[in-house]
Structures are given as structure tokens and as C-alpha cells.
XYZ file of C-alpha atoms in Angstrom:
429
model
C -28.759 20.654 -4.186
C -27.281 18.388 -6.530
C -25.652 21.002 -8.300
C -23.942 22.271 -5.400
C -22.707 18.827 -4.636
C -21.304 18.901 -8.412
C -19.262 21.758 -7.824
C -17.954 21.543 -4.485
C -14.360 21.427 -4.739
C -11.633 21.002 -1.804
C -9.296 24.806 -0.621
C -6.112 23.869 -2.407
C -4.871 26.268 -0.362
C -5.626 25.331 3.255
C -4.955 21.528 2.163
C -1.290 22.887 1.117
C -0.833 24.352 4.130
C -2.128 21.100 6.361
C 1.084 19.681 4.349
C 3.216 21.603 4.859
C 2.530 22.244 8.977
C 2.169 17.663 9.113
C 6.088 17.534 7.047
C 7.536 20.323 9.729
C 6.580 17.102 12.732
C 10.001 15.242 12.306
C 11.445 17.269 9.526
C 14.442 16.385 8.007
C 17.408 18.786 7.018
C 16.543 17.515 3.294
C 13.332 17.855 2.828
C 11.421 14.550 3.536
C 10.699 13.118 6.715
C 11.693 10.659 9.445
C 8.412 9.673 10.695
C 8.620 5.514 12.146
C 5.477 4.364 13.767
C 5.344 4.747 17.801
C 8.203 7.400 18.512
C 7.594 11.117 19.946
C 6.995 12.290 16.265
C 4.055 10.277 15.177
C 2.396 11.380 18.150
C 2.501 14.532 17.446
C 1.867 13.810 14.168
C -0.980 12.157 15.737
C -2.118 14.224 18.248
C -1.858 17.468 15.471
C -4.363 15.496 12.908
C -7.022 14.732 15.798
C -6.646 18.462 16.765
C -7.857 18.929 13.162
C -10.876 15.827 13.040
C -11.639 17.885 15.967
C -11.740 21.478 14.041
C -14.220 19.680 11.414
C -16.505 18.692 13.569
C -15.954 15.307 14.007
C -16.371 12.414 17.047
C -12.477 11.180 16.675
C -11.587 8.466 18.581
C -8.409 5.284 19.041
C -9.573 1.876 18.286
C -7.683 -0.708 19.767
C -5.385 -1.127 17.112
C -4.069 2.653 17.712
C -5.718 3.196 14.427
C -6.883 7.635 14.665
C -10.692 7.144 13.322
C -13.062 10.567 12.906
C -15.898 10.538 11.891
C -18.108 13.293 10.157
C -21.856 11.349 10.605
C -23.842 11.176 8.483
C -27.854 11.288 8.291
C -28.504 7.702 8.882
C -27.008 5.978 11.530
C -28.594 2.718 10.099
C -25.575 3.667 6.692
C -22.798 1.185 7.071
C -19.841 3.717 6.572
C -18.009 5.672 4.605
C -13.894 5.382 5.162
C -10.788 6.717 3.743
C -8.185 7.348 4.543
C -4.384 5.911 4.942
C -1.340 6.354 6.919
C 1.379 9.448 8.598
C 4.456 7.004 9.374
C 7.017 6.984 7.729
C 10.522 4.643 7.008
C 13.482 6.579 8.133
C 13.735 9.027 5.156
C 10.438 9.246 3.775
C 8.551 12.750 2.176
C 5.488 14.871 3.005
C 3.141 13.164 1.121
C 3.342 9.480 1.231
C 0.070 7.787 3.117
C 0.070 11.781 4.866
C -1.364 13.040 1.832
C -4.137 10.662 2.041
C -5.369 11.090 5.464
C -4.896 15.330 4.519
C -6.811 14.877 1.482
C -9.768 12.805 3.196
C -9.316 15.520 6.141
C -9.892 18.809 3.903
C -13.069 17.367 2.308
C -15.109 16.460 5.630
C -13.738 20.574 5.774
C -15.021 21.111 2.671
C -18.125 19.301 3.560
C -19.180 20.716 6.608
C -18.271 24.574 5.757
C -21.561 23.670 3.590
C -22.396 22.230 5.545
C -24.025 19.404 3.686
C -24.100 16.052 5.377
C -24.096 12.403 3.570
C -25.879 9.928 4.403
C -23.101 7.410 5.786
C -20.856 8.249 7.573
C -18.082 8.886 6.761
C -14.694 8.088 8.887
C -11.483 9.006 8.054
C -8.543 6.322 9.171
C -5.289 7.061 9.788
C -3.667 3.105 9.709
C -1.729 1.916 12.773
C 2.463 1.788 11.187
C 1.371 0.922 8.087
C 5.115 1.254 7.321
C 6.667 -1.463 9.413
C 3.634 -4.345 9.793
C 0.007 -2.683 9.032
C -1.009 -3.478 12.032
C -3.527 -1.326 11.981
C -5.663 -2.210 8.897
C -4.927 -5.775 9.866
C -5.979 -5.825 13.200
C -9.670 -3.605 10.547
C -9.469 -6.540 8.885
C -8.858 -9.342 11.150
C -6.040 -10.469 10.050
C -3.801 -9.666 12.653
C -1.511 -12.892 13.794
C -2.411 -13.578 17.125
C 1.639 -13.499 18.482
C 2.997 -10.713 19.409
C 6.448 -11.703 18.722
C 5.284 -11.125 15.531
C 4.786 -7.658 16.207
C 8.570 -7.291 17.724
C 10.332 -4.616 16.027
C 13.506 -4.076 15.066
C 14.890 -2.057 18.334
C 14.005 -4.601 20.128
C 10.009 -2.837 21.389
C 7.373 -5.505 22.231
C 3.954 -4.508 20.412
C 2.031 -4.078 23.998
C 3.793 -1.723 24.661
C 3.750 0.353 21.165
C -0.330 0.157 21.603
C -0.391 1.594 24.381
C 1.468 4.278 23.209
C -0.377 5.388 20.715
C -3.374 4.662 22.848
C -4.229 1.245 21.545
C -4.511 -1.978 23.585
C -2.713 -4.884 22.292
C -5.200 -7.272 24.492
C -8.095 -6.087 22.775
C -7.375 -5.653 19.312
C -9.355 -8.333 18.423
C -12.429 -5.170 19.257
C -11.004 -2.904 15.684
C -12.790 -5.773 13.543
C -14.902 -4.859 11.587
C -16.876 -7.364 10.116
C -18.356 -7.525 6.183
C -21.360 -4.751 5.966
C -20.077 -2.881 8.679
C -18.009 -0.293 5.215
C -20.350 0.766 2.502
C -17.170 1.464 1.050
C -13.416 2.305 1.064
C -11.240 4.400 -1.318
C -7.926 5.774 -0.533
C -5.937 8.113 -2.477
C -2.412 7.526 -2.392
C 0.232 9.271 -4.502
C 2.008 6.501 -7.470
C 4.614 5.999 -5.618
C 6.187 5.452 -9.502
C 6.908 6.622 -13.147
C 3.518 5.848 -15.022
C 1.485 8.709 -14.726
C 3.508 10.987 -15.789
C 5.950 8.789 -18.030
C 1.883 8.899 -20.059
C 1.277 12.262 -19.164
C -2.525 11.684 -16.993
C -3.773 13.366 -14.479
C -5.458 10.583 -12.426
C -4.619 6.864 -12.381
C -7.336 5.023 -11.383
C -6.195 1.156 -9.575
C -7.426 -1.945 -10.576
C -5.896 -3.851 -7.495
C -2.996 -3.592 -5.196
C -1.049 -7.049 -6.584
C -0.396 -10.075 -4.991
C 3.436 -11.469 -4.050
C 4.826 -14.021 -3.622
C 8.688 -13.937 -2.057
C 10.948 -16.815 -1.753
C 14.640 -17.887 -0.843
C 16.441 -18.880 -2.872
C 19.786 -21.442 -1.809
C 22.214 -21.693 -4.343
C 24.473 -25.122 -3.195
C 27.351 -25.643 -5.204
C 31.348 -26.334 -4.160
C 33.506 -24.196 -2.638
C 37.245 -24.607 -4.031
C 40.594 -22.671 -5.196
C 40.066 -19.998 -7.787
C 43.182 -21.235 -8.831
C 43.983 -24.463 -9.492
C 39.960 -25.334 -10.279
C 40.047 -25.806 -14.065
C 36.808 -24.663 -14.867
C 34.721 -27.479 -16.520
C 35.777 -29.114 -13.416
C 33.227 -26.142 -11.259
C 30.516 -26.030 -9.811
C 30.380 -22.476 -8.825
C 27.502 -21.773 -7.405
C 27.582 -17.713 -8.051
C 27.599 -18.863 -11.727
C 24.674 -20.583 -11.077
C 23.137 -17.254 -8.738
C 23.560 -15.533 -11.897
C 21.566 -17.706 -13.860
C 18.992 -16.698 -11.822
C 19.022 -13.763 -11.958
C 18.651 -13.698 -15.566
C 16.427 -16.273 -15.500
C 13.540 -13.855 -13.611
C 14.386 -11.442 -15.131
C 13.233 -12.821 -18.824
C 9.669 -13.871 -16.040
C 9.919 -9.908 -15.686
C 9.765 -9.140 -19.680
C 7.775 -11.620 -20.693
C 4.101 -10.788 -21.924
C 1.935 -9.429 -19.246
C 2.021 -6.537 -16.554
C 3.876 -8.705 -13.840
C 7.049 -7.895 -11.908
C 10.130 -9.936 -10.744
C 12.984 -8.839 -9.046
C 16.141 -10.408 -7.057
C 16.916 -7.936 -4.662
C 18.743 -9.289 -2.219
C 22.270 -11.339 -2.626
C 24.846 -12.959 0.311
C 28.138 -14.965 -1.941
C 29.682 -17.621 0.614
C 32.876 -17.496 1.477
C 32.697 -14.181 -0.833
C 36.462 -14.759 -1.068
C 38.448 -12.809 -4.018
C 39.867 -16.581 -4.916
C 37.108 -19.277 -3.199
C 34.942 -20.605 -5.878
C 31.354 -19.452 -4.364
C 30.274 -22.548 -2.572
C 27.269 -20.996 -1.169
C 24.407 -18.004 -2.332
C 21.252 -16.738 -1.000
C 19.505 -15.516 -2.281
C 15.629 -13.411 -2.913
C 13.081 -13.286 -5.376
C 9.441 -11.257 -5.335
C 6.850 -11.487 -7.887
C 3.868 -9.974 -8.323
C 1.170 -9.472 -10.748
C -2.636 -8.691 -10.402
C -3.757 -12.219 -11.154
C -3.448 -15.962 -8.809
C -3.466 -17.684 -11.542
C -0.918 -15.751 -13.053
C 1.520 -15.837 -10.407
C 1.235 -19.021 -10.421
C 2.204 -19.765 -13.906
C 4.912 -17.191 -13.338
C 6.115 -19.566 -10.011
C 5.581 -22.428 -12.781
C 8.619 -20.775 -14.831
C 10.915 -20.105 -12.617
C 10.230 -23.852 -10.938
C 11.310 -25.173 -13.764
C 14.014 -22.468 -14.639
C 15.530 -23.194 -11.151
C 16.175 -26.789 -12.031
C 16.893 -26.783 -15.174
C 20.016 -23.709 -14.149
C 20.767 -26.754 -11.261
C 21.254 -29.781 -13.736
C 23.780 -27.071 -16.481
C 25.771 -25.919 -12.847
C 26.092 -29.150 -11.044
C 24.771 -27.281 -8.105
C 21.509 -27.781 -5.983
C 19.214 -24.930 -5.666
C 16.215 -25.199 -2.917
C 13.175 -22.941 -3.210
C 11.817 -21.486 0.175
C 8.309 -20.024 -0.001
C 8.518 -16.439 2.644
C 6.087 -14.003 1.169
C 1.927 -15.433 0.118
C -0.277 -12.329 -0.793
C -3.338 -12.580 -2.845
C -4.115 -9.864 -4.908
C -6.885 -7.056 -4.031
C -8.706 -5.974 -6.615
C -10.398 -2.299 -6.478
C -14.283 -2.713 -6.995
C -15.947 -1.878 -10.575
C -18.310 0.426 -9.200
C -15.897 2.569 -6.676
C -12.973 2.367 -10.124
C -16.683 4.161 -11.626
C -17.650 6.091 -9.866
C -13.896 7.671 -9.853
C -13.868 7.771 -13.361
C -16.952 9.474 -13.113
C -15.571 12.366 -10.837
C -12.051 12.493 -13.447
C -14.775 13.043 -16.827
C -17.301 15.985 -13.733
C -13.659 17.413 -12.510
C -12.158 17.583 -17.040
C -9.446 15.760 -15.377
C -7.180 12.590 -17.742
C -7.477 9.486 -16.138
C -5.137 5.371 -16.891
C -6.244 2.636 -15.428
C -3.070 0.886 -13.300
C -2.415 -1.217 -10.223
C -0.582 -0.695 -7.215
C 2.770 -2.719 -6.901
C 3.067 -1.519 -3.538
C 1.282 -2.695 -0.634
C -1.485 -0.490 1.472
C -3.318 -0.666 3.286
C -6.135 -1.004 1.263
C -4.957 -4.087 0.378
C -6.845 -5.507 4.194
C -9.619 -3.875 4.602
C -10.406 -5.378 0.699
C -10.602 -8.165 1.997
C -14.318 -6.689 4.583
C -15.484 -4.253 2.256
C -15.440 -2.956 -1.237
C -12.128 -1.123 -1.509
C -11.223 1.709 -4.581
C -7.943 3.692 -4.454
C -7.128 6.903 -6.909
C -3.274 8.126 -7.702
C -1.498 11.219 -8.216
C 1.935 11.133 -9.037
C 4.978 11.747 -7.712
C 6.870 14.216 -9.946
C 10.091 11.476 -11.256
C 8.626 8.452 -9.577
C 10.366 8.674 -6.838
C 8.809 7.943 -2.822
C 10.005 6.257 0.411
C 13.391 9.031 -0.532
C 13.466 12.733 0.898
C 13.207 14.093 -2.681
C 9.675 13.289 -2.778
C 7.672 15.496 -4.366
C 3.530 15.942 -5.664
C 2.680 19.397 -6.652
C 0.467 21.253 -4.644
C -2.119 21.374 -8.382
C -1.894 17.288 -8.498
C -2.239 17.140 -4.699
C -5.768 19.547 -5.157
C -6.770 17.933 -8.367
C -6.528 14.565 -6.366
C -8.585 15.711 -3.609
C -11.336 16.844 -5.922
C -11.910 13.218 -7.385
C -11.625 11.937 -3.485
C -14.727 14.403 -2.820
C -16.477 14.252 -5.562
C -16.400 10.116 -5.513
C -17.133 10.123 -2.041
C -20.205 11.583 -3.063
C -21.565 9.354 -5.510
C -20.675 6.126 -3.307
C -22.968 8.261 -0.805
C -26.020 7.755 -3.425
C -24.756 4.210 -4.419
C -25.575 0.892 -2.754
C -22.876 -2.035 -3.789
C -24.603 -5.074 -3.337
C -21.182 -7.290 -4.410
C -19.654 -6.875 -1.502
C -17.516 -9.603 -1.697
C -13.933 -10.202 -1.286
C -13.450 -9.990 -5.352
C -9.315 -10.779 -4.853
C -8.670 -14.118 -7.581
C -11.084 -12.968 -10.708
C -9.190 -9.573 -11.672
C -10.833 -7.809 -15.359
C -9.042 -5.179 -16.493
C -12.450 -2.536 -17.471
C -12.310 -0.164 -20.025
C -9.855 2.604 -19.785
C -11.103 6.274 -21.237
């Protein structure tokens, strides 16, 4: 049996066909996909995945958060679940791989097991999480981190969350029932396209995710004095835009300092925004990301010190307002090890890297040991119609997922504490 499991491989042609079939739902003229959560396209795609799950011998249900869950029964119902999956909703002009590939590869893993037939000890749950690209309400509900106020989840088009969840078979009033407490999930593994250029630039076939970075996001308001651009001498100006320019450069310097952090100013509004008026106010955003909370705290302290200096030099007032504070979610060492062993058994090159984008795995890490597998994104493109991962890369990632699940089925991961802050890098090979 061990030799059979070691030699088990997914059906590459069937996986590629599944990717094509799902991409046809909401397909755009440029080859991308528009499949916004709760829309008719989302419902159609859900129905298709549900049909595939049932045909693979899975017990299928929709929980109160609208998560579509297919469970391939294990031989020991007393064991906690092995869980995998991702999402099938997209951004307005998205690609066909972001999220959907992780769902379809998980489905293909179950199909491969069912064909043998092979039953794991643990029941294997494949999850299509609700609205990952918007609210992440599906994974938040499973993790018990949903904000209890339904107004918080009102969509930009005005639709309320009760209506949205009802449309896909969920129920806002019972959403607490979607929660899976600590101990119910033995391990969660999410396979995803990298959405960045690292694997391709390094020539690596697989990325083993160390963790999902924490985020500190701020709104900065710089207040100077609006005045006539022609009559105000340069040494008597309180130019908010000049101060903002220095803030942008300070954030850039923080991002380039030693470490794995990234730092971004992504939004800037100038007032009154007239050609012949010295800017009197500038609002801008700052986004800081890193795998270690302690390092994030240091970056914020550096930013605050820089803002104080810039305000004094430019004779402006600078106010920093927190907007988002997400802790890092670290991948469990035993899951990382299982992924690495799977890569080695499949003769695939791999490296360790952080995920600098949010994923459903970030929420599930609150309640279960978590790991992620990345496959390359050609040219690092994602959230775009040109997003592409080759069939060979998809096949490699799906085989790593299958082999990782087989290895995790043989493990008992005793450390179930939420590992969100104590980042340490495993040894790369």
C-alpha cells in the first residue's frame, strides 16, 4: 500500500479540463473571468463544483456562511478533519487560476483517491469559501471571527449580507453554526497560485509558504496652508504635498531596509488640487506587511519618527490613523515539512517564501494548523485577465497537494496553538 500511495498521481488532463470548464463560467472577452461572489455566475460555478464533488463520492453541504463543503469520508470518523480548498469568486477582471485552481486541484485529489479506491484515516473536506475577494466571510465564519453586525458586510452595491447568503444557501442568523472549534481540523492546506514573481524569477517549481504576512494599514492626513502659487515665497510656504512627497520617500526607505517587509503608499488625495494653489491638505494611505509582529511594530515606530521629523521640517501637521491591524498567520512546521517531503518524492524543486497577499488560510490558522503550497504565476501576474500558470505547473502543484494530504493523514500534529507571532524560518533545501 505504501508503494501505491507514493506512486499516486492526479489525472493531469482531467485537471486541465476542469480549469477550462470552470473558467467558461463568467469568462471575459480577454480570456479572464468575472465571477463576483453572490452573482449568477458565482451560483452557476458553485452548482458545477457541487456536481463534481458528488460525482467523486463526496458528501456535499452548504453551511450557514455559504461555504460549499464536500467531504470524502475517512475510515475513522472519530479523527478530526483534514481540510483543503480555496475560493472560486474573482475580482471584477480576474484570472482563471486565483482561488479556483486550489479548489479544482483538491477536487482532483479526491477523484484520484476514489478511483483506486483509497480511503484516508481522516475524512477529507474540500471547501469552497464564500466571498474571499470581498469580505472573506466564509473562512471568518469557520474561524469564529465574523463581525456580528450585518451592516459591516453590506456590499458596495447596497445589497445586505442576509440577502446574499440566502441566495447561495447560507443563513446570516445562524452563521455562528459554521464555526469549527480548535481540534475539529487536524490540518488545513491551501494550494494557490503565487500571484507574484518570486518562484519564476528563482526558477523554482513549488513554493512552501512560511506564513501569511501581517498588515498594518494607516491613513495619514497632512495639513499645511493653501495659498496662492504665484505670490507666496518658497520659504514662507506650508506645502502639504511637499510633506507628502517626503512621506512617500520615507515609506519607500522603510520597505527597502533589511528584512522581508514591504511598504506601500497606494492612495493619495490632494486638496484643493488646483494648478495655481499650494496644496493645503493631503490624505494618503500606508500599507506595511511582514511575517513578524515585532518587526511590524518596529516599522511603525520608524514611520512615526519619520513623520515627526517631516512635520517639523515642512511646518505641517501630520496625523496617523490606524485602519487595519492583521496579525501574521504562520504555517505549521510539520505541514511545511510534509510539503517539502512531497516535493522531494516528486523530484520538484522548492523554496520557502511568505505570502504577502491575504488568503482564507489566514483565517483558518486561528483554529487549526495551516500550510500553503504555491505554484508559479507567469510574469507574476494575478488579479488580471492575463494571469497564467502552465498545465505542467498546475499538475505539479496538484500532485504535491495530494502527496502532502497522504503524509498528513499519517501524522498527529500535537501543537494546535495558533502560531501567529513566533516566526522562525525553517531550513530551506
